[in-house]
Amino acid sequence: MYEQASHALLNEILHELKHEIGKHRLRHFYTRLGANFYAIYSLFRLLYGDRPDFKKQMVCLVETLALRYIERTPCLRKSDLARERNYNWFLSQKWVGMALYCDRFAGDLKGLRGKLPYLQDLGINLLHIMPMLDCPPDNSDGGYAVRDFNKIDPRFGTTRDVESLASTLQKRDMLLVLDVVVNHTSEEHEWVKKARSGEKKYQDYYYIFDNREMPDIYEETMPEIFPATSPGNFTWDEALGKWVMTVFNNYQWDLNYRNPSVLIEMIDIILFWANKGADILRLDAVAFLWKKVGSTCQNEREAHFLLRLMKDCCQVTAPGVLFIAEAIVAPAEIAKYFGEDAIYSKECEIAYNATFMSLLWDAVATKNAILLNRGVKSLPEKLERATWLNYVRCHDDIGLGFDDNDARLSGYDPFKHRRFLVDYFTGKFPGSTARGVPFGDNPKTGDARISGSLASLVGLETALESQNQEAIDAAIKTIMLLHSMILSFGGIPLLYYGDAIGTLNSLEYLEDPSKAADNRWINRSSFDWQKAEKRHETGTVEHRIFSELKKLIALRKETVVFADFDNRTLVSVDNPNLLVFFRADPQNSRNRVLVVANFNIDPQMLQVNELKASGFFLQDRMKDLCSGSSIQAENDSIVILPLTCYWLAD
Ligand code: OTU
């Protein structure tokens, strides 16, 4: 829409831009700025329009965008143009990701280059390297307490190493995902230092209070994120003699986005890493960006405005770069991070599918797919050109974030059911072989989450100890079942390093006093390359998992209906142990794959007439892509083996 005020302001800003900016060729920059300016201006005005320095701040923002554009290399600019043309590039089924720690996986950035063949052998072509920025050695929160946003921790290497890794990855047709920790900084960040030394400008970067009055009001409605290790949301700072908002650990200071300078700094940081060659940026803890008295301080409307601003600005300077929203929140809230009222994605193109992840774990514990079916059915519609990041495990705990109402409709009391799940995965429930540990136990609310490695949570550790062959088989089957789900559901599957070779819980963190209290480290072990070598030895656990996973990944890449064009149809079936859906080619509905997963430990029957009722016409004989064998219905039903997933094609 043509809008006079924004147009006039744009002209004024262009006139005022620093002299040296005018010397560069900015054709594409100006086109993109023109296209996005109305949105940027409107959002910026919604958030900061009342400030006397509004225009000055707008100039500063546009200047930041221009300076980062000038810095963008010809190669990255070329990729921007190519991705603008082929704008659905990331929805393809060809992408399969892995998240890993640079140091724990390969020592440092240079070492990581040498390990790329391992990843490519498995079929990984999207690499999320966990945060590597400069952090205090002890209070680092695994890289999420950043001391310097523009500097790589010297233990990992240098910014140059990131650039050269990015260009190597590009040559291998692999994508690079880097983190930007947008919500907070370490208490050792330069801005905190300046705030502590009395600089008002930097005190305004954080939420700082003279006494408990405001903190107490906030605390009435703010939940605690790390109740066991860092209770409360505020920390008394000795140096300042004031209270500071610290939602996560007490050494992570929340940034105050009511101050436009904070937003501009963060956009500058986002573009800095975009210019170092990141294809995708994972924006951490985005639900928390805006704090408001009387609210939970999560998922606020303004947090979405901020993300849209970040996206629109990135669109101007580095349009080829995508965002992943890390918002581990209620199912109905997550999809909003794609952008709500736009037809096409206007916030983050990708979001962690935490709902699906927790539903999968529910199915593992209950050995049925009752809640999984309900949860998948109520997954909110997402926009076009938006996709899920589907995962089984990550570096964090497992939050049981399914919808309470779905739990009730499945016949559970949500609170008791969550307790059951925690008991199950921590091995307390009779008969459970899971070896997880409770995380974030909150006696005040009764809430708890779960830490543990995939293999230990599905019982592989227990089974190996007792050398129970049947139990080993069941654990491996469960690992494959869960992966086959994230590979076929629709979205980008993100594997977790170690899971492809059955890495068990690691207790090494207990030796390190700075980590011992945070049991999420149980699943952040040093990658065992000797164990990985066993993937070449037929019959070993490592070989079984790695080779099957490798095959499934290759199959996913060949199966075009697995690209995410919202082309999944859930099939309601009577058998509560099965999850059944089909994926069809939007261009040619005859090209489709039926995905059938049995979460039970006994074989189950799938009735053919139920498929027909859902519009899926089963051929007499279908081929299971996963096993290569052909499947035939007998007496109008198909036998589905225990803990097995089928990808059935005509
Ligand atoms: C993220 O986590 C990171 O993944 C964690 O490793 C960090 O500790 C945390 O941010 C702080 O930087 O904010 O929106 O169960 O799911 O802390 C979700 C807790 C987050 C995590 C939560 C998460």
JSON list of N, CA and C in Angstrom, two decimals, residues 303-345:
[
{"chain": "A", "resi": 303, "resn": "ALA", "atom": "N", "xyz": [6.63, -8.99, 20.97]},
{"chain": "A", "resi": 303, "resn": "ALA", "atom": "CA", "xyz": [7.73, -9.90, 20.63]},
{"chain": "A", "resi": 303, "resn": "ALA", "atom": "C", "xyz": [7.62, -10.25, 19.14]},
{"chain": "A", "resi": 304, "resn": "HIS", "atom": "N", "xyz": [6.39, -10.41, 18.68]},
{"chain": "A", "resi": 304, "resn": "HIS", "atom": "CA", "xyz": [6.17, -10.71, 17.26]},
{"chain": "A", "resi": 304, "resn": "HIS", "atom": "C", "xyz": [6.52, -9.51, 16.38]},
{"chain": "A", "resi": 305, "resn": "PHE", "atom": "N", "xyz": [6.18, -8.31, 16.86]},
{"chain": "A", "resi": 305, "resn": "PHE", "atom": "CA", "xyz": [6.56, -7.11, 16.08]},
{"chain": "A", "resi": 305, "resn": "PHE", "atom": "C", "xyz": [8.09, -7.05, 15.93]},
{"chain": "A", "resi": 306, "resn": "LEU", "atom": "N", "xyz": [8.77, -7.35, 17.02]},
{"chain": "A", "resi": 306, "resn": "LEU", "atom": "CA", "xyz": [10.25, -7.30, 16.97]},
{"chain": "A", "resi": 306, "resn": "LEU", "atom": "C", "xyz": [10.79, -8.29, 15.95]},
{"chain": "A", "resi": 307, "resn": "LEU", "atom": "N", "xyz": [10.23, -9.49, 15.96]},
{"chain": "A", "resi": 307, "resn": "LEU", "atom": "CA", "xyz": [10.71, -10.50, 15.01]},
{"chain": "A", "resi": 307, "resn": "LEU", "atom": "C", "xyz": [10.41, -10.11, 13.57]},
{"chain": "A", "resi": 308, "resn": "ARG", "atom": "N", "xyz": [9.24, -9.52, 13.37]},
{"chain": "A", "resi": 308, "resn": "ARG", "atom": "CA", "xyz": [8.91, -9.08, 12.00]},
{"chain": "A", "resi": 308, "resn": "ARG", "atom": "C", "xyz": [9.88, -8.00, 11.55]},
{"chain": "A", "resi": 309, "resn": "LEU", "atom": "N", "xyz": [10.22, -7.12, 12.50]},
{"chain": "A", "resi": 309, "resn": "LEU", "atom": "CA", "xyz": [11.20, -6.08, 12.15]},
{"chain": "A", "resi": 309, "resn": "LEU", "atom": "C", "xyz": [12.53, -6.71, 11.79]},
{"chain": "A", "resi": 310, "resn": "MET", "atom": "N", "xyz": [12.94, -7.67, 12.59]},
{"chain": "A", "resi": 310, "resn": "MET", "atom": "CA", "xyz": [14.22, -8.33, 12.31]},
{"chain": "A", "resi": 310, "resn": "MET", "atom": "C", "xyz": [14.16, -8.96, 10.92]},
{"chain": "A", "resi": 311, "resn": "LYS", "atom": "N", "xyz": [13.04, -9.61, 10.63]},
{"chain": "A", "resi": 311, "resn": "LYS", "atom": "CA", "xyz": [12.90, -10.29, 9.33]},
{"chain": "A", "resi": 311, "resn": "LYS", "atom": "C", "xyz": [12.89, -9.29, 8.19]},
{"chain": "A", "resi": 312, "resn": "ASP", "atom": "N", "xyz": [12.06, -8.24, 8.32]},
{"chain": "A", "resi": 312, "resn": "ASP", "atom": "CA", "xyz": [11.97, -7.25, 7.24]},
{"chain": "A", "resi": 312, "resn": "ASP", "atom": "C", "xyz": [13.33, -6.60, 6.99]},
{"chain": "A", "resi": 313, "resn": "CYS", "atom": "N", "xyz": [14.06, -6.35, 8.07]},
{"chain": "A", "resi": 313, "resn": "CYS", "atom": "CA", "xyz": [15.37, -5.72, 7.91]},
{"chain": "A", "resi": 313, "resn": "CYS", "atom": "C", "xyz": [16.34, -6.68, 7.23]},
{"chain": "A", "resi": 314, "resn": "CYS", "atom": "N", "xyz": [16.27, -7.94, 7.62]},
{"chain": "A", "resi": 314, "resn": "CYS", "atom": "CA", "xyz": [17.15, -8.94, 7.01]},
{"chain": "A", "resi": 314, "resn": "CYS", "atom": "C", "xyz": [16.80, -9.08, 5.52]},
{"chain": "A", "resi": 315, "resn": "GLN", "atom": "N", "xyz": [15.53, -8.96, 5.22]},
{"chain": "A", "resi": 315, "resn": "GLN", "atom": "CA", "xyz": [15.06, -9.02, 3.84]},
{"chain": "A", "resi": 315, "resn": "GLN", "atom": "C", "xyz": [15.71, -7.93, 2.98]},
{"chain": "A", "resi": 316, "resn": "VAL", "atom": "N", "xyz": [16.00, -6.80, 3.59]},
{"chain": "A", "resi": 316, "resn": "VAL", "atom": "CA", "xyz": [16.60, -5.68, 2.85]},
{"chain": "A", "resi": 316, "resn": "VAL", "atom": "C", "xyz": [18.08, -5.95, 2.58]},
{"chain": "A", "resi": 317, "resn": "THR", "atom": "N", "xyz": [18.79, -6.43, 3.61]},
{"chain": "A", "resi": 317, "resn": "THR", "atom": "CA", "xyz": [20.25, -6.53, 3.49]},
{"chain": "A", "resi": 317, "resn": "THR", "atom": "C", "xyz": [20.71, -7.92, 3.04]},
{"chain": "A", "resi": 318, "resn": "ALA", "atom": "N", "xyz": [20.07, -8.95, 3.57]},
{"chain": "A", "resi": 318, "resn": "ALA", "atom": "CA", "xyz": [20.53, -10.32, 3.31]},
{"chain": "A", "resi": 318, "resn": "ALA", "atom": "C", "xyz": [19.33, -11.22, 3.07]},
{"chain": "A", "resi": 319, "resn": "PRO", "atom": "N", "xyz": [18.59, -10.99, 1.98]},
{"chain": "A", "resi": 319, "resn": "PRO", "atom": "CA", "xyz": [17.31, -11.66, 1.82]},
{"chain": "A", "resi": 319, "resn": "PRO", "atom": "C", "xyz": [17.39, -13.18, 1.66]},
{"chain": "A", "resi": 320, "resn": "GLY", "atom": "N", "xyz": [18.58, -13.69, 1.40]},
{"chain": "A", "resi": 320, "resn": "GLY", "atom": "CA", "xyz": [18.70, -15.14, 1.27]},
{"chain": "A", "resi": 320, "resn": "GLY", "atom": "C", "xyz": [18.76, -15.86, 2.60]},
{"chain": "A", "resi": 321, "resn": "VAL", "atom": "N", "xyz": [18.87, -15.09, 3.68]},
{"chain": "A", "resi": 321, "resn": "VAL", "atom": "CA", "xyz": [19.08, -15.72, 4.99]},
{"chain": "A", "resi": 321, "resn": "VAL", "atom": "C", "xyz": [17.75, -15.95, 5.70]},
{"chain": "A", "resi": 322, "resn": "LEU", "atom": "N", "xyz": [17.58, -17.17, 6.21]},
{"chain": "A", "resi": 322, "resn": "LEU", "atom": "CA", "xyz": [16.32, -17.53, 6.88]},
{"chain": "A", "resi": 322, "resn": "LEU", "atom": "C", "xyz": [16.49, -17.50, 8.39]},
{"chain": "A", "resi": 323, "resn": "PHE", "atom": "N", "xyz": [15.35, -17.46, 9.08]},
{"chain": "A", "resi": 323, "resn": "PHE", "atom": "CA", "xyz": [15.36, -17.50, 10.55]},
{"chain": "A", "resi": 323, "resn": "PHE", "atom": "C", "xyz": [14.67, -18.77, 11.05]},
{"chain": "A", "resi": 324, "resn": "ILE", "atom": "N", "xyz": [15.24, -19.33, 12.10]},
{"chain": "A", "resi": 324, "resn": "ILE", "atom": "CA", "xyz": [14.54, -20.39, 12.85]},
{"chain": "A", "resi": 324, "resn": "ILE", "atom": "C", "xyz": [14.09, -19.77, 14.16]},
{"chain": "A", "resi": 325, "resn": "ALA", "atom": "N", "xyz": [12.80, -19.91, 14.47]},
{"chain": "A", "resi": 325, "resn": "ALA", "atom": "CA", "xyz": [12.31, -19.45, 15.77]},
{"chain": "A", "resi": 325, "resn": "ALA", "atom": "C", "xyz": [12.47, -20.58, 16.77]},
{"chain": "A", "resi": 326, "resn": "GLU", "atom": "N", "xyz": [13.21, -20.28, 17.83]},
{"chain": "A", "resi": 326, "resn": "GLU", "atom": "CA", "xyz": [13.26, -21.26, 18.91]},
{"chain": "A", "resi": 326, "resn": "GLU", "atom": "C", "xyz": [12.29, -20.77, 19.98]},
{"chain": "A", "resi": 327, "resn": "ALA", "atom": "N", "xyz": [11.06, -21.24, 19.87]},
{"chain": "A", "resi": 327, "resn": "ALA", "atom": "CA", "xyz": [10.02, -20.85, 20.83]},
{"chain": "A", "resi": 327, "resn": "ALA", "atom": "C", "xyz": [9.39, -22.13, 21.34]},
{"chain": "A", "resi": 328, "resn": "ILE", "atom": "N", "xyz": [9.84, -22.55, 22.51]},
{"chain": "A", "resi": 328, "resn": "ILE", "atom": "CA", "xyz": [9.34, -23.82, 23.05]},
{"chain": "A", "resi": 328, "resn": "ILE", "atom": "C", "xyz": [8.13, -23.46, 23.92]},
{"chain": "A", "resi": 329, "resn": "VAL", "atom": "N", "xyz": [7.02, -23.22, 23.25]},
{"chain": "A", "resi": 329, "resn": "VAL", "atom": "CA", "xyz": [5.83, -22.73, 23.94]},
{"chain": "A", "resi": 329, "resn": "VAL", "atom": "C", "xyz": [4.61, -23.58, 23.56]},
{"chain": "A", "resi": 330, "resn": "ALA", "atom": "N", "xyz": [3.45, -23.17, 24.05]},
{"chain": "A", "resi": 330, "resn": "ALA", "atom": "CA", "xyz": [2.23, -23.96, 23.80]},
{"chain": "A", "resi": 330, "resn": "ALA", "atom": "C", "xyz": [1.98, -24.11, 22.30]},
{"chain": "A", "resi": 331, "resn": "PRO", "atom": "N", "xyz": [1.41, -25.27, 21.90]},
{"chain": "A", "resi": 331, "resn": "PRO", "atom": "CA", "xyz": [1.20, -25.54, 20.48]},
{"chain": "A", "resi": 331, "resn": "PRO", "atom": "C", "xyz": [0.55, -24.38, 19.72]},
{"chain": "A", "resi": 332, "resn": "ALA", "atom": "N", "xyz": [-0.49, -23.80, 20.29]},
{"chain": "A", "resi": 332, "resn": "ALA", "atom": "CA", "xyz": [-1.20, -22.74, 19.58]},
{"chain": "A", "resi": 332, "resn": "ALA", "atom": "C", "xyz": [-0.33, -21.50, 19.40]},
{"chain": "A", "resi": 333, "resn": "GLU", "atom": "N", "xyz": [0.65, -21.32, 20.27]},
{"chain": "A", "resi": 333, "resn": "GLU", "atom": "CA", "xyz": [1.52, -20.13, 20.18]},
{"chain": "A", "resi": 333, "resn": "GLU", "atom": "C", "xyz": [2.64, -20.31, 19.17]},
{"chain": "A", "resi": 334, "resn": "ILE", "atom": "N", "xyz": [3.13, -21.53, 19.03]},
{"chain": "A", "resi": 334, "resn": "ILE", "atom": "CA", "xyz": [4.35, -21.72, 18.20]},
{"chain": "A", "resi": 334, "resn": "ILE", "atom": "C", "xyz": [4.14, -21.23, 16.78]},
{"chain": "A", "resi": 335, "resn": "ALA", "atom": "N", "xyz": [3.01, -21.61, 16.17]},
{"chain": "A", "resi": 335, "resn": "ALA", "atom": "CA", "xyz": [2.81, -21.28, 14.75]},
{"chain": "A", "resi": 335, "resn": "ALA", "atom": "C", "xyz": [2.78, -19.76, 14.52]},
{"chain": "A", "resi": 336, "resn": "LYS", "atom": "N", "xyz": [2.49, -19.01, 15.57]},
{"chain": "A", "resi": 336, "resn": "LYS", "atom": "CA", "xyz": [2.46, -17.54, 15.40]},
{"chain": "A", "resi": 336, "resn": "LYS", "atom": "C", "xyz": [3.84, -16.98, 15.06]},
{"chain": "A", "resi": 337, "resn": "TYR", "atom": "N", "xyz": [4.87, -17.76, 15.35]},
{"chain": "A", "resi": 337, "resn": "TYR", "atom": "CA", "xyz": [6.22, -17.26, 15.04]},
{"chain": "A", "resi": 337, "resn": "TYR", "atom": "C", "xyz": [6.56, -17.34, 13.55]},
{"chain": "A", "resi": 338, "resn": "PHE", "atom": "N", "xyz": [5.65, -17.94, 12.77]},
{"chain": "A", "resi": 338, "resn": "PHE", "atom": "CA", "xyz": [5.81, -17.84, 11.32]},
{"chain": "A", "resi": 338, "resn": "PHE", "atom": "C", "xyz": [5.30, -16.48, 10.84]},
{"chain": "A", "resi": 339, "resn": "GLY", "atom": "N", "xyz": [4.52, -15.83, 11.67]},
{"chain": "A", "resi": 339, "resn": "GLY", "atom": "CA", "xyz": [3.83, -14.60, 11.27]},
{"chain": "A", "resi": 339, "resn": "GLY", "atom": "C", "xyz": [2.36, -14.94, 11.21]},
{"chain": "A", "resi": 340, "resn": "GLU", "atom": "N", "xyz": [1.52, -14.03, 11.70]},
{"chain": "A", "resi": 340, "resn": "GLU", "atom": "CA", "xyz": [0.12, -14.41, 11.86]},
{"chain": "A", "resi": 340, "resn": "GLU", "atom": "C", "xyz": [-0.80, -14.00, 10.74]},
{"chain": "A", "resi": 341, "resn": "ASP", "atom": "N", "xyz": [-0.78, -12.72, 10.40]},
{"chain": "A", "resi": 341, "resn": "ASP", "atom": "CA", "xyz": [-1.82, -12.25, 9.49]},
{"chain": "A", "resi": 341, "resn": "ASP", "atom": "C", "xyz": [-1.30, -12.02, 8.08]},
{"chain": "A", "resi": 342, "resn": "ALA", "atom": "N", "xyz": [-0.17, -12.62, 7.79]},
{"chain": "A", "resi": 342, "resn": "ALA", "atom": "CA", "xyz": [0.34, -12.50, 6.42]},
{"chain": "A", "resi": 342, "resn": "ALA", "atom": "C", "xyz": [0.05, -13.83, 5.71]},
{"chain": "A", "resi": 343, "resn": "ILE", "atom": "N", "xyz": [-0.14, -13.78, 4.42]},
{"chain": "A", "resi": 343, "resn": "ILE", "atom": "CA", "xyz": [-0.38, -15.02, 3.69]},
{"chain": "A", "resi": 343, "resn": "ILE", "atom": "C", "xyz": [0.93, -15.81, 3.65]},
{"chain": "A", "resi": 344, "resn": "TYR", "atom": "N", "xyz": [1.99, -15.10, 3.34]},
{"chain": "A", "resi": 344, "resn": "TYR", "atom": "CA", "xyz": [3.30, -15.74, 3.32]},
{"chain": "A", "resi": 344, "resn": "TYR", "atom": "C", "xyz": [4.00, -15.42, 4.63]},
{"chain": "A", "resi": 345, "resn": "SER", "atom": "N", "xyz": [4.96, -16.26, 4.95]},
{"chain": "A", "resi": 345, "resn": "SER", "atom": "CA", "xyz": [5.67, -16.08, 6.21]},
{"chain": "A", "resi": 345, "resn": "SER", "atom": "C", "xyz": [6.24, -14.68, 6.35]}
]
